């Protein structure tokens, strides 16, 4: 990569780290940038996943106050995320590369739709919770565990907008403050990314320059997302994600 390309990857890492902490769609920023600079889709996905792990850690640290008192919940849901992440990473490495290239445009489009409908999803979750007076399982119950496992499979395989899926599921099944659930979402996404990264490092082809640039950028972005990001316009963030994701889909379909 040229210096300008490395600067662009670094900037994308900052943006992705912040967006992952706030919304959970940072891959739709970094993945298209890596594709634009000539990385094969699977290598780009693997390198992106590894690079975003430090940013995920940064985001979790930024939300440490909201995580207080949620140890049991994190153990239950974290186990489901761990198993799902392993399953998804194994699928990525065992399915042919052509299959990934064919599936990813569909996954990106689905992720973009999730990003666009996220405000409506949040309003629906709020209405449901305000009108639900019956008892609910403290940690969401078996349906949430299964759904978190399925989300982990998706996250291990590709991961864009897994945070949007997680916060929607948590909001529906767990009666808890949404900022505290956002902290849980960050931990679950970290678990999926971390276990996938360990597997990828062991057996996959990795572009370590891209990993380093995204890692440093995402650490900065994770802290910005946890501190300043709550005051940023969600509409602007979603617009950027949709534009970049659409470019990625076009590039994949025409390459």
Short mmCIF file of C-alpha atoms in Angstrom, two decimals:
data_model
loop_
_atom_site.label_atom_id
_atom_site.label_comp_id
_atom_site.label_asym_id
_atom_site.label_seq_id
_atom_site.Cartn_x
_atom_site.Cartn_y
_atom_site.Cartn_z
CA UNK A 1 0.00 0.00 0.00
CA UNK A 2 1.08 3.58 -0.64
CA UNK A 3 1.27 6.11 2.20
CA UNK A 4 -2.04 7.62 1.12
CA UNK A 5 -3.69 4.19 1.09
CA UNK A 6 -2.29 3.41 4.55
CA UNK A 7 -3.62 6.74 5.81
CA UNK A 8 -7.04 5.90 4.37
CA UNK A 9 -7.06 2.48 6.10
CA UNK A 10 -6.01 4.11 9.38
CA UNK A 11 -8.81 6.69 9.09
CA UNK A 12 -11.29 3.93 8.26
CA UNK A 13 -10.14 2.12 11.40
CA UNK A 14 -10.89 5.19 13.53
CA UNK A 15 -14.34 5.52 11.97
CA UNK A 16 -15.06 1.81 12.37
CA UNK A 17 -13.95 1.73 16.00
CA UNK A 18 -16.26 4.61 16.85
CA UNK A 19 -19.20 3.30 14.86
CA UNK A 20 -18.88 -0.18 16.35
CA UNK A 21 -19.07 1.26 19.85
CA UNK A 22 -22.14 3.35 19.06
CA UNK A 23 -24.07 1.40 16.43
CA UNK A 24 -22.18 -1.73 15.42
CA UNK A 25 -21.55 -1.51 11.67
CA UNK A 26 -17.88 -0.55 11.45
CA UNK A 27 -17.01 -3.40 9.08
CA UNK A 28 -19.03 -1.60 6.40
CA UNK A 29 -16.37 1.13 6.55
CA UNK A 30 -13.11 -0.84 6.74
CA UNK A 31 -13.99 -3.84 4.55
CA UNK A 32 -14.80 -1.78 1.41
CA UNK A 33 -11.62 0.28 1.89
CA UNK A 34 -9.50 -2.89 1.96
CA UNK A 35 -11.29 -4.18 -1.14
CA UNK A 36 -10.64 -0.87 -2.90
CA UNK A 37 -6.91 -1.27 -2.33
CA UNK A 38 -6.82 -4.71 -3.94
CA UNK A 39 -7.09 -7.22 -1.10
CA UNK A 40 -8.97 -10.43 -1.98
CA UNK A 41 -12.37 -10.56 -0.24
CA UNK A 42 -11.53 -13.35 2.22
CA UNK A 43 -8.15 -11.83 3.12
CA UNK A 44 -9.81 -8.43 3.56
CA UNK A 45 -12.45 -9.94 5.84
CA UNK A 46 -9.93 -11.88 7.91
CA UNK A 47 -7.55 -8.90 8.28
CA UNK A 48 -10.44 -6.59 9.11
CA UNK A 49 -11.75 -8.90 11.84
CA UNK A 50 -8.32 -9.18 13.49
CA UNK A 51 -7.69 -5.45 13.22
CA UNK A 52 -10.99 -4.48 14.85
CA UNK A 53 -10.41 -6.58 17.99
CA UNK A 54 -8.34 -3.90 19.79
CA UNK A 55 -11.04 -1.35 18.95
CA UNK A 56 -13.68 -3.66 20.41
CA UNK A 57 -11.61 -3.91 23.60
CA UNK A 58 -11.36 -0.12 23.66
CA UNK A 59 -15.13 0.20 23.31
CA UNK A 60 -15.76 -2.29 26.12
CA UNK A 61 -13.42 -0.37 28.42
CA UNK A 62 -15.27 2.82 27.53
CA UNK A 63 -18.54 1.19 28.64
CA UNK A 64 -17.15 -0.45 31.79
CA UNK A 65 -19.47 1.54 34.09
CA UNK A 66 -22.55 0.23 32.28
CA UNK A 67 -21.27 -3.34 32.63
CA UNK A 68 -21.23 -3.27 36.43
CA UNK A 69 -23.46 -5.96 37.94
CA UNK A 70 -23.95 -7.90 34.66
CA UNK A 71 -21.45 -10.71 35.20
CA UNK A 72 -24.00 -13.55 35.11
CA UNK A 73 -25.67 -12.18 31.99
CA UNK A 74 -22.33 -11.81 30.23
CA UNK A 75 -21.32 -15.38 31.13
CA UNK A 76 -24.54 -16.83 29.69
CA UNK A 77 -24.75 -14.76 26.53
CA UNK A 78 -20.98 -14.67 26.08
CA UNK A 79 -20.86 -18.46 25.89
CA UNK A 80 -23.43 -18.40 23.08
CA UNK A 81 -21.41 -15.72 21.25
CA UNK A 82 -18.20 -17.72 21.69
CA UNK A 83 -19.68 -20.87 20.18
CA UNK A 84 -21.34 -18.92 17.38
CA UNK A 85 -18.13 -17.07 16.53
CA UNK A 86 -16.19 -20.35 16.29
CA UNK A 87 -18.86 -21.81 14.00
CA UNK A 88 -18.87 -18.77 11.72
CA UNK A 89 -15.08 -18.58 11.47
CA UNK A 90 -14.84 -22.28 10.60
CA UNK A 91 -17.49 -21.82 7.91
CA UNK A 92 -15.54 -18.91 6.41
CA UNK A 93 -12.37 -20.99 6.19
CA UNK A 94 -13.98 -24.21 4.95
CA UNK A 95 -16.36 -22.84 2.33
CA UNK A 96 -14.75 -21.97 -1.04
CA UNK A 97 -13.56 -18.38 -1.51
CA UNK A 98 -15.95 -18.04 -4.46
CA UNK A 99 -18.83 -18.82 -2.10
CA UNK A 100 -17.79 -15.97 0.19
CA UNK A 101 -17.55 -13.58 -2.73
CA UNK A 102 -21.04 -14.60 -3.85
CA UNK A 103 -22.60 -14.42 -0.38
CA UNK A 104 -21.02 -11.18 0.87
CA UNK A 105 -22.99 -8.75 -1.35
CA UNK A 106 -26.19 -10.27 0.04
CA UNK A 107 -24.86 -9.97 3.60
CA UNK A 108 -23.82 -6.35 3.06
CA UNK A 109 -27.24 -5.47 1.62
CA UNK A 110 -28.90 -7.13 4.61
CA UNK A 111 -26.60 -5.21 6.96
CA UNK A 112 -27.39 -1.92 5.21
CA UNK A 113 -31.11 -2.59 5.57
CA UNK A 114 -30.57 -3.23 9.28
CA UNK A 115 -28.67 0.04 9.65
CA UNK A 116 -31.44 1.97 7.87
CA UNK A 117 -34.27 0.42 9.91
CA UNK A 118 -32.37 0.61 13.21
CA UNK A 119 -34.23 3.76 14.42
CA UNK A 120 -37.60 2.08 13.76
CA UNK A 121 -36.34 -1.08 15.46
CA UNK A 122 -35.28 0.96 18.49
CA UNK A 123 -38.70 2.67 18.68
CA UNK A 124 -40.46 -0.69 18.37
CA UNK A 125 -38.32 -2.16 21.13
CA UNK A 126 -39.12 0.81 23.37
CA UNK A 127 -42.87 0.55 22.73
CA UNK A 128 -42.83 -3.19 23.39
CA UNK A 129 -40.93 -2.80 26.62
CA UNK A 130 -43.11 0.09 27.83
CA UNK A 131 -46.25 -1.96 27.22
CA UNK A 132 -44.94 -5.26 28.60
CA UNK A 133 -45.89 -5.60 32.26
CA UNK A 134 -45.40 -9.36 32.56
CA UNK A 135 -42.34 -11.05 34.06
CA UNK A 136 -39.37 -11.68 31.79
CA UNK A 137 -36.30 -13.91 32.22
CA UNK A 138 -33.50 -11.88 33.78
CA UNK A 139 -31.08 -12.78 31.02
CA UNK A 140 -33.49 -13.26 28.11
CA UNK A 141 -34.16 -17.00 28.24
CA UNK A 142 -33.36 -19.82 25.77
CA UNK A 143 -34.74 -17.99 22.72
CA UNK A 144 -32.28 -15.14 23.22
CA UNK A 145 -29.43 -17.61 23.76
CA UNK A 146 -30.22 -19.30 20.43
CA UNK A 147 -30.52 -15.96 18.67
CA UNK A 148 -27.20 -14.73 20.11
CA UNK A 149 -25.56 -17.97 18.95
CA UNK A 150 -26.95 -17.44 15.42
CA UNK A 151 -25.74 -13.84 15.46
CA UNK A 152 -22.32 -15.12 16.51
CA UNK A 153 -22.23 -17.40 13.46
CA UNK A 154 -22.98 -14.40 11.26
CA UNK A 155 -20.36 -12.33 13.09
CA UNK A 156 -17.68 -15.00 12.77
CA UNK A 157 -18.38 -15.37 9.07
CA UNK A 158 -18.61 -11.69 8.15
CA UNK A 159 -19.81 -9.49 11.01
CA UNK A 160 -21.10 -6.27 9.48
CA UNK A 161 -23.96 -4.90 11.62
CA UNK A 162 -23.86 -7.77 14.10
CA UNK A 163 -24.02 -5.05 16.75
CA UNK A 164 -27.33 -3.83 15.31
CA UNK A 165 -28.70 -7.36 15.51
CA UNK A 166 -27.46 -7.83 19.07
CA UNK A 167 -28.85 -4.58 20.45
CA UNK A 168 -32.20 -5.31 18.82
CA UNK A 169 -32.33 -8.79 20.36
CA UNK A 170 -31.21 -7.62 23.78
CA UNK A 171 -33.72 -4.79 23.76
CA UNK A 172 -36.58 -7.18 23.01
CA UNK A 173 -35.70 -9.99 25.42
CA UNK A 174 -33.99 -8.27 28.36
CA UNK A 175 -35.66 -5.67 30.60
CA UNK A 176 -32.70 -3.38 31.17
CA UNK A 177 -31.51 0.17 30.47
CA UNK A 178 -30.46 0.47 26.81
CA UNK A 179 -27.05 1.96 27.61
CA UNK A 180 -26.30 -1.04 29.82
CA UNK A 181 -27.45 -3.33 27.02
CA UNK A 182 -25.19 -1.45 24.62
CA UNK A 183 -22.29 -2.32 26.91
CA UNK A 184 -23.33 -5.99 26.77
CA UNK A 185 -23.57 -5.73 22.98
CA UNK A 186 -19.98 -4.48 22.84
CA UNK A 187 -18.75 -7.40 24.96
CA UNK A 188 -20.58 -10.00 22.85
CA UNK A 189 -19.25 -8.52 19.61
CA UNK A 190 -15.74 -8.51 21.11
CA UNK A 191 -16.02 -12.20 22.00
CA UNK A 192 -17.09 -13.11 18.45
CA UNK A 193 -14.35 -11.01 16.85
CA UNK A 194 -11.67 -12.24 19.24
CA UNK A 195 -12.34 -15.96 18.86
CA UNK A 196 -12.59 -15.55 15.09
CA UNK A 197 -9.32 -13.61 15.08
CA UNK A 198 -7.51 -16.38 16.99
CA UNK A 199 -8.67 -18.95 14.43
CA UNK A 200 -7.79 -16.71 11.49
CA UNK A 201 -4.30 -15.98 12.83
CA UNK A 202 -3.64 -19.70 13.15
CA UNK A 203 -4.72 -20.83 9.70
CA UNK A 204 -5.68 -17.97 7.35
CA UNK A 205 -3.81 -15.56 5.09
CA UNK A 206 -3.52 -12.19 6.86
CA UNK A 207 -2.38 -8.76 5.64
CA UNK A 208 -0.57 -7.59 8.78
CA UNK A 209 -0.05 -4.02 7.57
CA UNK A 210 -3.81 -3.61 7.20
CA UNK A 211 -4.32 -5.28 10.60
CA UNK A 212 -1.92 -2.87 12.33
CA UNK A 213 -3.44 0.23 10.74
CA UNK A 214 -7.02 -0.80 11.56
CA UNK A 215 -6.03 -1.87 15.07
CA UNK A 216 -4.44 1.45 16.02
CA UNK A 217 -7.23 3.42 14.36
CA UNK A 218 -10.00 1.38 15.96
CA UNK A 219 -8.51 1.82 19.45
CA UNK A 220 -8.75 5.58 18.99
CA UNK A 221 -12.21 5.26 17.47
CA UNK A 222 -13.44 3.03 20.28
CA UNK A 223 -12.60 5.66 22.88
CA UNK A 224 -14.09 8.45 20.77
CA UNK A 225 -17.26 6.40 20.29
CA UNK A 226 -17.62 5.78 24.02
CA UNK A 227 -17.06 9.42 24.99
CA UNK A 228 -17.91 11.81 22.16
CA UNK A 229 -19.92 9.53 19.89
CA UNK A 230 -23.13 9.67 21.90
CA UNK A 231 -23.46 13.33 20.86
CA UNK A 232 -22.92 12.65 17.15
CA UNK A 233 -25.87 12.59 14.78
CA UNK A 234 -26.98 8.98 14.25
CA UNK A 235 -28.48 10.04 10.91
CA UNK A 236 -25.09 11.18 9.61
CA UNK A 237 -23.43 7.97 10.80
CA UNK A 238 -26.05 5.82 9.08
CA UNK A 239 -25.77 7.85 5.87
CA UNK A 240 -22.00 7.31 5.73
CA UNK A 241 -22.39 3.59 6.40
CA UNK A 242 -25.02 3.20 3.67
CA UNK A 243 -22.93 5.07 1.07
CA UNK A 244 -19.75 3.11 1.81
CA UNK A 245 -21.61 -0.20 1.96
CA UNK A 246 -23.33 0.46 -1.36
CA UNK A 247 -19.96 1.18 -2.98
CA UNK A 248 -18.68 -2.13 -1.60
CA UNK A 249 -21.63 -4.05 -3.07
CA UNK A 250 -21.13 -2.43 -6.49
CA UNK A 251 -17.42 -3.22 -6.43
CA UNK A 252 -18.01 -6.86 -5.50
CA UNK A 253 -20.68 -7.34 -8.16
CA UNK A 254 -18.62 -5.71 -10.94
CA UNK A 255 -15.17 -7.10 -10.12
#
